[in-house]
PDB file of C-alpha atoms and ligand atoms in Angstrom:
ATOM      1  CA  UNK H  16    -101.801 149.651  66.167  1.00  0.00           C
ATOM      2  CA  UNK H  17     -98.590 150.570  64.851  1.00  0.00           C
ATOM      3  CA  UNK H  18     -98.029 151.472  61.162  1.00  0.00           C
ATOM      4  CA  UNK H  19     -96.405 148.739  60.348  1.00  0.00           C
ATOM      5  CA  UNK H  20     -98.714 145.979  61.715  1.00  0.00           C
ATOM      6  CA  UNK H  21    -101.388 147.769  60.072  1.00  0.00           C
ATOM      7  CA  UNK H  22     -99.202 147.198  57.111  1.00  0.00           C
ATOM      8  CA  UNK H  23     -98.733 143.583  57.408  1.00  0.00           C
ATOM      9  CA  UNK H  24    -102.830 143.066  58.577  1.00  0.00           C
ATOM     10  CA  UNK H  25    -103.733 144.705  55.260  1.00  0.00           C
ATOM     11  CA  UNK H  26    -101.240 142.746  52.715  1.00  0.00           C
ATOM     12  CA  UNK H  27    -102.317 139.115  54.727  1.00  0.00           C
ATOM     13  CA  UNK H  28    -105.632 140.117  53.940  1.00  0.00           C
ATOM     14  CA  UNK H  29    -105.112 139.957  49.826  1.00  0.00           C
ATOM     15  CA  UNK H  30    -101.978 138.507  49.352  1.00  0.00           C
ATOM     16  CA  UNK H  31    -100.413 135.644  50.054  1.00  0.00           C
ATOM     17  CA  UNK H  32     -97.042 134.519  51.854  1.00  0.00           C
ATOM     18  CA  UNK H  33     -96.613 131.484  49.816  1.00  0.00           C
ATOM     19  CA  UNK H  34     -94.131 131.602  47.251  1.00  0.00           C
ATOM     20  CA  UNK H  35     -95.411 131.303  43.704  1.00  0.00           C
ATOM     21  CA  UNK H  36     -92.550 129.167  42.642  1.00  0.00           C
ATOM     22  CA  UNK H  37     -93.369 124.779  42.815  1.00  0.00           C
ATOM     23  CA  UNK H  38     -91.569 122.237  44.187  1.00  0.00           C
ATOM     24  CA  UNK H  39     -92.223 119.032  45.819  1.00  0.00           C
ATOM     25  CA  UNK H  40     -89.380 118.257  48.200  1.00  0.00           C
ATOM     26  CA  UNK H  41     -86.781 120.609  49.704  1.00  0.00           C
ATOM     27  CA  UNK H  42     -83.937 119.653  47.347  1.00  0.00           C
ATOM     28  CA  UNK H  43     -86.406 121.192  44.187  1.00  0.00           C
ATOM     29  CA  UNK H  44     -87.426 124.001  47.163  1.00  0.00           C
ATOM     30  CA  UNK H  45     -83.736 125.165  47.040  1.00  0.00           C
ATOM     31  CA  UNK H  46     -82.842 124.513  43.442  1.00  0.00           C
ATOM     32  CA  UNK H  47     -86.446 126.230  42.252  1.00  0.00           C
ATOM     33  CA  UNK H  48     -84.903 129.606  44.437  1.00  0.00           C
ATOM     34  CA  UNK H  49     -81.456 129.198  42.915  1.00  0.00           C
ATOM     35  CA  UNK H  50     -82.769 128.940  40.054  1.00  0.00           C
ATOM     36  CA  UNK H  51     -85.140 132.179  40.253  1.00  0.00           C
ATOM     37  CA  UNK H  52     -82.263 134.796  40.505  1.00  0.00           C
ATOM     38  CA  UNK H  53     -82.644 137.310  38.309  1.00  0.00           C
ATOM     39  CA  UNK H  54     -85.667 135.653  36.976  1.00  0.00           C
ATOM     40  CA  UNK H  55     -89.129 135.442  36.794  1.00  0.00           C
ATOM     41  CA  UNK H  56     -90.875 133.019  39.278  1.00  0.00           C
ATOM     42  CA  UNK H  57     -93.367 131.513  36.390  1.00  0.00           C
ATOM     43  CA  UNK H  58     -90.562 131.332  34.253  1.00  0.00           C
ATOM     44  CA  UNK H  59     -89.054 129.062  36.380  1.00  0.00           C
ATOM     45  CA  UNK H  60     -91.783 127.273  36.942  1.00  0.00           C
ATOM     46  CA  UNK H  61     -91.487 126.594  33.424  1.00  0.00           C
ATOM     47  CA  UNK H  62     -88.265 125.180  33.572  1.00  0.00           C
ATOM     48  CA  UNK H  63     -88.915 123.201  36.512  1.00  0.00           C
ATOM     49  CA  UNK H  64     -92.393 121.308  35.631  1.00  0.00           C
ATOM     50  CA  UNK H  65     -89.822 119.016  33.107  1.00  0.00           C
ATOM     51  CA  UNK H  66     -87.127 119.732  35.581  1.00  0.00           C
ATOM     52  CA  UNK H  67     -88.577 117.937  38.202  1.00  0.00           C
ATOM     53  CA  UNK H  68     -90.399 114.934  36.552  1.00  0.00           C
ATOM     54  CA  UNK H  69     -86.678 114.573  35.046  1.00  0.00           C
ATOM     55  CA  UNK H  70     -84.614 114.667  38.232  1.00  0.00           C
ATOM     56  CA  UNK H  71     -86.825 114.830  41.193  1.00  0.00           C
ATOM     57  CA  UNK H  72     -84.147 114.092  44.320  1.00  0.00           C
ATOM     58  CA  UNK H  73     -80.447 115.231  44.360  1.00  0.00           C
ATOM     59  CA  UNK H  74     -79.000 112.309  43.781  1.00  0.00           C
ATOM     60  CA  UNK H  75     -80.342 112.762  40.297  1.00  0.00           C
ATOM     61  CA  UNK H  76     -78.262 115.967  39.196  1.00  0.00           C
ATOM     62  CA  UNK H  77     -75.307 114.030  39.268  1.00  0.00           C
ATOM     63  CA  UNK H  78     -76.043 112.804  35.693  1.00  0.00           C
ATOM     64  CA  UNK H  79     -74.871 114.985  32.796  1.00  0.00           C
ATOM     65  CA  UNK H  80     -76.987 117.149  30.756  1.00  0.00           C
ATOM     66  CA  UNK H  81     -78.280 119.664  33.248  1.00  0.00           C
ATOM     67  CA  UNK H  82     -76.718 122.754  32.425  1.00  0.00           C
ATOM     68  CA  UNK H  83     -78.984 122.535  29.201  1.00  0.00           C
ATOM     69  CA  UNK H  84     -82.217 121.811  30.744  1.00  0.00           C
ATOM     70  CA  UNK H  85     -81.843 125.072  32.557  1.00  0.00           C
ATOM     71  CA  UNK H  86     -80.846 127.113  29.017  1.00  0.00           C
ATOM     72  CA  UNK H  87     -83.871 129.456  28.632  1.00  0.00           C
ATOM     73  CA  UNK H  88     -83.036 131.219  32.168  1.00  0.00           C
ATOM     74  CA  UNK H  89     -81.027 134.001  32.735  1.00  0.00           C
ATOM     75  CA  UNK H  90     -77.797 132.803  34.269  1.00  0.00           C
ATOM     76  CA  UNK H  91     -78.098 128.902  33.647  1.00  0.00           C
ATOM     77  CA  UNK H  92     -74.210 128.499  33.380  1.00  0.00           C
ATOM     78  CA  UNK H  93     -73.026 129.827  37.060  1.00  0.00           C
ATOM     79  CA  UNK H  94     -76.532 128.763  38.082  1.00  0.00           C
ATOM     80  CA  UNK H  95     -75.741 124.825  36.794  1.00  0.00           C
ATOM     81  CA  UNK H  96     -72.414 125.047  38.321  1.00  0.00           C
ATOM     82  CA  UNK H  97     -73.517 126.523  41.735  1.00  0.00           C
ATOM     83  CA  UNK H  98     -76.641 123.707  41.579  1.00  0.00           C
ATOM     84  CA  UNK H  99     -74.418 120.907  40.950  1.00  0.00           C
ATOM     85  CA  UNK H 100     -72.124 121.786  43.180  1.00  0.00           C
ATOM     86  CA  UNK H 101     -74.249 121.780  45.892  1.00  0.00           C
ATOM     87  CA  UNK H 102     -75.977 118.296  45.219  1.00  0.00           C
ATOM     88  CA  UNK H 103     -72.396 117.190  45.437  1.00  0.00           C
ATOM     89  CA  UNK H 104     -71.800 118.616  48.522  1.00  0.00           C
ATOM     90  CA  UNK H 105     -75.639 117.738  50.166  1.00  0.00           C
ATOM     91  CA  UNK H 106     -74.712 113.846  49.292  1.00  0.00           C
ATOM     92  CA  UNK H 107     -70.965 113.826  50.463  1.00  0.00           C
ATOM     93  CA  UNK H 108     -71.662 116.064  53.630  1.00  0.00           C
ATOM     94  CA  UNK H 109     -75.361 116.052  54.745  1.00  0.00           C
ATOM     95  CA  UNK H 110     -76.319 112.910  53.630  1.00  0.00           C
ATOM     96  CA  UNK H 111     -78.529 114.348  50.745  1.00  0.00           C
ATOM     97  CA  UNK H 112     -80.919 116.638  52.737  1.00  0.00           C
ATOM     98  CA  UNK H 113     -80.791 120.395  52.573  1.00  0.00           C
ATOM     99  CA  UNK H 114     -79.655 122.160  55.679  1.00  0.00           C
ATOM    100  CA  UNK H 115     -81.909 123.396  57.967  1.00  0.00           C
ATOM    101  CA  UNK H 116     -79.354 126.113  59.405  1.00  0.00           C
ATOM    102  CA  UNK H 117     -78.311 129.622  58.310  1.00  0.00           C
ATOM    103  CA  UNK H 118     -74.512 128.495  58.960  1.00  0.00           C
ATOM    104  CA  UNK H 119     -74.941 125.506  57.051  1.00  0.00           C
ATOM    105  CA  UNK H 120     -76.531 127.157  53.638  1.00  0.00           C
ATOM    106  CA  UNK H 121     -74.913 129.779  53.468  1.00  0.00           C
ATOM    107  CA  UNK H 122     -71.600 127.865  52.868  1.00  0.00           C
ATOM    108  CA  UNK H 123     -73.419 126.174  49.922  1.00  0.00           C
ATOM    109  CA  UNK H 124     -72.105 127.767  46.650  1.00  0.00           C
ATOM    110  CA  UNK H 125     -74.364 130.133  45.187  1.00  0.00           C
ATOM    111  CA  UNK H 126     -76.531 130.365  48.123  1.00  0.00           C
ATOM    112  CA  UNK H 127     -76.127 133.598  49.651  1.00  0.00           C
ATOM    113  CA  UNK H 128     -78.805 135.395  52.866  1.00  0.00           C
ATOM    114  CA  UNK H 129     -81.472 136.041  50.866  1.00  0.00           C
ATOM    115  CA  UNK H 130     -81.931 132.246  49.435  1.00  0.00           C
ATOM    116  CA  UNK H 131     -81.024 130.690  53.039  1.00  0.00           C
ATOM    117  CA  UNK H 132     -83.368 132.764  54.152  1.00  0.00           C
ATOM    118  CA  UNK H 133     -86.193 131.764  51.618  1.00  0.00           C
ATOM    119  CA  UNK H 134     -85.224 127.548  51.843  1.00  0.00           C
ATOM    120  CA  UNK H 135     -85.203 128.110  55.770  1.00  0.00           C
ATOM    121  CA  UNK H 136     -89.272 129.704  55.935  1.00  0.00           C
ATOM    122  CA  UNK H 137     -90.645 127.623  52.770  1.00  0.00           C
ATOM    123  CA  UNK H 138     -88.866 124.261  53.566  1.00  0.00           C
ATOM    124  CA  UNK H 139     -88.306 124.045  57.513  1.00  0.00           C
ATOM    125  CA  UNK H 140     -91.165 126.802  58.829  1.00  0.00           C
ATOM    126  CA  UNK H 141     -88.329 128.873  60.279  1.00  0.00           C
ATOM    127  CA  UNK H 142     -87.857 132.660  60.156  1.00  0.00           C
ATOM    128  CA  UNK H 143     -84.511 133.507  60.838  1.00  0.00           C
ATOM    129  CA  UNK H 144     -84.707 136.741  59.074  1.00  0.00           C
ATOM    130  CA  UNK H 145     -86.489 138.056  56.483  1.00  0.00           C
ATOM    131  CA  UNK H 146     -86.297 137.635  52.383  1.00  0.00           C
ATOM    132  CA  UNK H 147     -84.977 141.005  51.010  1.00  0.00           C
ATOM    133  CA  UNK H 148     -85.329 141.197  46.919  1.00  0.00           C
ATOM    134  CA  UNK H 149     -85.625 144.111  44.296  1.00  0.00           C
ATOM    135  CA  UNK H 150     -89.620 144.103  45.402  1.00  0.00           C
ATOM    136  CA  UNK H 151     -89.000 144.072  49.198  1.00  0.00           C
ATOM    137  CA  UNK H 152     -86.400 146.830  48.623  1.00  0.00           C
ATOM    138  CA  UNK H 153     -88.347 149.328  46.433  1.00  0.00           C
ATOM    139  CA  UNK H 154     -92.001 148.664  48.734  1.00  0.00           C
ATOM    140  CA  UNK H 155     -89.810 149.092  52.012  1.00  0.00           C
ATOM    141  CA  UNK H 156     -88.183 151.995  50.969  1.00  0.00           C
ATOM    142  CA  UNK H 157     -91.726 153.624  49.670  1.00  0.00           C
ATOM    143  CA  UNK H 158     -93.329 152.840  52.700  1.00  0.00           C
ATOM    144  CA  UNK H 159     -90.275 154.196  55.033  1.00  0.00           C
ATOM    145  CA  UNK H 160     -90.129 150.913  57.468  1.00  0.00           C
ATOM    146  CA  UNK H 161     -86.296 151.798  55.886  1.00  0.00           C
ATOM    147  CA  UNK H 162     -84.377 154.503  53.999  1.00  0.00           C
ATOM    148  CA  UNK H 163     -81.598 152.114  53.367  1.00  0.00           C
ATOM    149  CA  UNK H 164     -80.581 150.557  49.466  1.00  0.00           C
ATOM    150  CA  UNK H 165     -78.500 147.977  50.812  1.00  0.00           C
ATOM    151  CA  UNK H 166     -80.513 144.293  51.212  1.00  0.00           C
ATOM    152  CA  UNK H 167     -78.541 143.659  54.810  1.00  0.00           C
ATOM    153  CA  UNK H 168     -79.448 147.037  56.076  1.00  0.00           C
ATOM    154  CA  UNK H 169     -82.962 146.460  55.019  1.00  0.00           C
ATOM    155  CA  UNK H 170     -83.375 142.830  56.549  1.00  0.00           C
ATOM    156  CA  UNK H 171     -81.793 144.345  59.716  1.00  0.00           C
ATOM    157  CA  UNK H 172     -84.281 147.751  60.016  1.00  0.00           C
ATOM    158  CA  UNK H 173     -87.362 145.458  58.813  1.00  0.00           C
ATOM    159  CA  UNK H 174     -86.289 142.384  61.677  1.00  0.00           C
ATOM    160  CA  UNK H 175     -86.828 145.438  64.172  1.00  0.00           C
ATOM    161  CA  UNK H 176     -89.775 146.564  63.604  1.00  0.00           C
ATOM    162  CA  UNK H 177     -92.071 142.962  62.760  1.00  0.00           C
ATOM    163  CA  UNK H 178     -92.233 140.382  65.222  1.00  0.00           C
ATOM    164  CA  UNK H 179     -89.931 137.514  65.072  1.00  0.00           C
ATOM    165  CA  UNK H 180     -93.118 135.347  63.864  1.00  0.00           C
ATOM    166  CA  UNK H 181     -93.636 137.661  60.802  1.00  0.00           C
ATOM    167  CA  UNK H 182     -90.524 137.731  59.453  1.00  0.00           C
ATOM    168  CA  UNK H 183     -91.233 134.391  57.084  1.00  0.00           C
ATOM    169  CA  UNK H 184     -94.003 135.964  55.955  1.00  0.00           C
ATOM    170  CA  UNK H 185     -94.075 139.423  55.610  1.00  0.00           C
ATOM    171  CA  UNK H 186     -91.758 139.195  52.251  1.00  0.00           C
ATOM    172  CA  UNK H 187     -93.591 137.644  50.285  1.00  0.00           C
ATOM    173  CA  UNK H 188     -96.229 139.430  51.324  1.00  0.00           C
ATOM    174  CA  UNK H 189     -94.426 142.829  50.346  1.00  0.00           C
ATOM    175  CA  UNK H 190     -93.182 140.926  46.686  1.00  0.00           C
ATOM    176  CA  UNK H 191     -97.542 140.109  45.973  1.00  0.00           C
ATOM    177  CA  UNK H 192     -97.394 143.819  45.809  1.00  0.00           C
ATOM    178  CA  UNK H 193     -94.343 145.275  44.339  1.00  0.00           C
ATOM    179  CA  UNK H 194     -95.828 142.757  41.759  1.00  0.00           C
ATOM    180  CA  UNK H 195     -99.454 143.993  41.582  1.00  0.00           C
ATOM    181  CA  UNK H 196     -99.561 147.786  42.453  1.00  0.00           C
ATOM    182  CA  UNK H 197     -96.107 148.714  43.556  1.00  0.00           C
ATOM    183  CA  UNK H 198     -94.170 148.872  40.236  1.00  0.00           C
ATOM    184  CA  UNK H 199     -90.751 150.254  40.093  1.00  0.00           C
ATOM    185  CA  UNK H 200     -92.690 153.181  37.648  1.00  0.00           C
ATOM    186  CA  UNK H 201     -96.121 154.401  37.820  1.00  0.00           C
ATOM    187  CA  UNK H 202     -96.761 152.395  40.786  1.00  0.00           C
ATOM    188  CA  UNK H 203    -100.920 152.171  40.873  1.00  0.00           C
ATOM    189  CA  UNK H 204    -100.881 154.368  44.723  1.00  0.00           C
ATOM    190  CA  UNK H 205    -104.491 155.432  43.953  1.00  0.00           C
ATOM    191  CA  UNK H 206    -105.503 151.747  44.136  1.00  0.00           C
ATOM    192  CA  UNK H 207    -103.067 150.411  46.522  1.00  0.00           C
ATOM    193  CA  UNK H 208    -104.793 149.893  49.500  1.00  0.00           C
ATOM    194  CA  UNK H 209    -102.109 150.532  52.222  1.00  0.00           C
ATOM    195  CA  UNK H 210    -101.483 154.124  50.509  1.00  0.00           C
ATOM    196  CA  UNK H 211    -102.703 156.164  54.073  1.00  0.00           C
ATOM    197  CA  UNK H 212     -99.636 154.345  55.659  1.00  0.00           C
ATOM    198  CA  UNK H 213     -96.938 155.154  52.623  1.00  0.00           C
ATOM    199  CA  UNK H 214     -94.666 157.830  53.058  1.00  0.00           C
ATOM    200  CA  UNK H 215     -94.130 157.587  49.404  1.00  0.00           C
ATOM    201  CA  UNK H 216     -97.532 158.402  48.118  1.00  0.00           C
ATOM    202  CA  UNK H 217     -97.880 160.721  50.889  1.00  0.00           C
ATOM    203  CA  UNK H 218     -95.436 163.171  49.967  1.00  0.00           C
ATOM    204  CA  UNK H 219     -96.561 163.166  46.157  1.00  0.00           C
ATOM    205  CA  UNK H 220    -100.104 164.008  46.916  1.00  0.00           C
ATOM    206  CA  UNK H 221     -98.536 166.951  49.343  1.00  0.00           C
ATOM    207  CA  UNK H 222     -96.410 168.247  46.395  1.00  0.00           C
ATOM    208  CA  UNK H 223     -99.829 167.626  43.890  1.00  0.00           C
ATOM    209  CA  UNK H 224    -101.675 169.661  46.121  1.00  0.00           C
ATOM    210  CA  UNK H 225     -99.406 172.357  46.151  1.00  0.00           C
ATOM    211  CA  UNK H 226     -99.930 173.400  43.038  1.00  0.00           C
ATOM    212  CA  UNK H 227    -102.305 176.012  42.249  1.00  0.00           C
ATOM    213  CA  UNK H 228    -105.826 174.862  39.828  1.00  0.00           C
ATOM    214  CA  UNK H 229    -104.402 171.007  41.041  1.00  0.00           C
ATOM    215  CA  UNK H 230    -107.427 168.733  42.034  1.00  0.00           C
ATOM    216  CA  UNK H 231    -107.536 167.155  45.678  1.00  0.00           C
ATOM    217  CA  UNK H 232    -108.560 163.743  45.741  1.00  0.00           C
TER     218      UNK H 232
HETATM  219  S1  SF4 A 321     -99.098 153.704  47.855  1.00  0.00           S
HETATM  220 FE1  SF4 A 321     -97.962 153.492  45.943  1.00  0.00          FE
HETATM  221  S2  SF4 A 321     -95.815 153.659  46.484  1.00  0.00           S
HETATM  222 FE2  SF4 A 321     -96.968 153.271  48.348  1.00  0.00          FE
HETATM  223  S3  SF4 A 321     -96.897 151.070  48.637  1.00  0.00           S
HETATM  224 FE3  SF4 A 321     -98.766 151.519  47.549  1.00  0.00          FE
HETATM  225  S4  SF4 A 321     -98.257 151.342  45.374  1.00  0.00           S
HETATM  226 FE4  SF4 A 321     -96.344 151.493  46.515  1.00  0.00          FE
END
């Protein structure tokens, strides 16, 4: 099996590709990722547990006050603006329900690849490319499935190398463990348990073992 399937058998097995962040409709699916820029998911969570009971459907951001509900995140003013902007347009346009199309959300203000992307898998089941954040980036680049920095780049080398029928999942799967072992520093390689496929801890141990007196694990 190739090394990257073996990758994506071993992360399904302990993580999962659900999203931590909650919502109960697509509207709060794409607001919850808006909102989650730059951000903690259980911060937003947060946020969104009054959020939602609050204003639940679209039509309810178009009362005032919002921008202030959102305070505590990073962001809140461009992300109010963006949000609000967008339930405007959903209700003139689409007839209040998100767009199920990469052409159609990415128009949406605020809403760039990487959230169409994420609304598109977690509201509609469709994986028209795949999620690239600061996690996806950093475990991608460790693992050398890509040796590019730039999020496009990545989403194109990582679309080439997983199935079509992967790409929804194999983000989040990648985030559950830039989040648990991968850490931008000291990531925990001795307990990572894909570390025989990662070019990353690979070349350390070579360069450990180098050294005279150095123990081999
Ligand atoms: S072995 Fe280390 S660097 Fe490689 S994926 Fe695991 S935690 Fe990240």
């Amino acid at each position: 099996m190739k090394k990257q399937m073996q990758i994506y058998k071993k992360l399904s097995e302990i993580y999962s590709y659900k999203t931590i962040l909650k919502f109960n409709n697509n509207w709060q699916c794409l607001v919850a990722i808006m909102l989650s820029a730059q951000c903690r998911d259980v911060m937003v969570n947060k946020v969104t547990d009054t959020l939602f009971k609050k204003r639940p459907d679209v039509k309810d951001y178009l009362s005032n006050g919002f921008e202030n509900e959102i305070s505590s995140l990073n962001l809140y003013k461009t992300k109010a603006k963006n949000i609000l902007s967008c339930a405007n347009i959903l209700i003139d346009k689409y007839g209040g329900v998100v767009p199920s199309s990469m052409d159609d959300l990415i128009n949406l203000p605020g809403v760039g690849r990487k959230t169409a992307n994420a609304v598109l898998f977690h509201c509609y089941n469709k994986s028209v490319g795949i999620v690239v954040d600061t996690h996806v980036t950093r475990v991608s680049n460790r693992l050398g499935l890509s040796t590019n920095h730039n999020a496009e780049k990545i989403e194109k080398d990582l679309c080439k190398i997983f199935p079509e029928n992967m790409w929804g999942r194999i983000s989040n799967l990648m985030i559950g463990l830039g989040r648990d072992k991968c850490s931008p520093k000291n990531p925990k390689c001795d307990t990572c348990s894909i570390n025989k496929y990662c070019d990353y801890f690979n070349s350390t141990e070579k360069k450990v073992n180098k050294q005279p007196g150095v123990f081999i694990r």
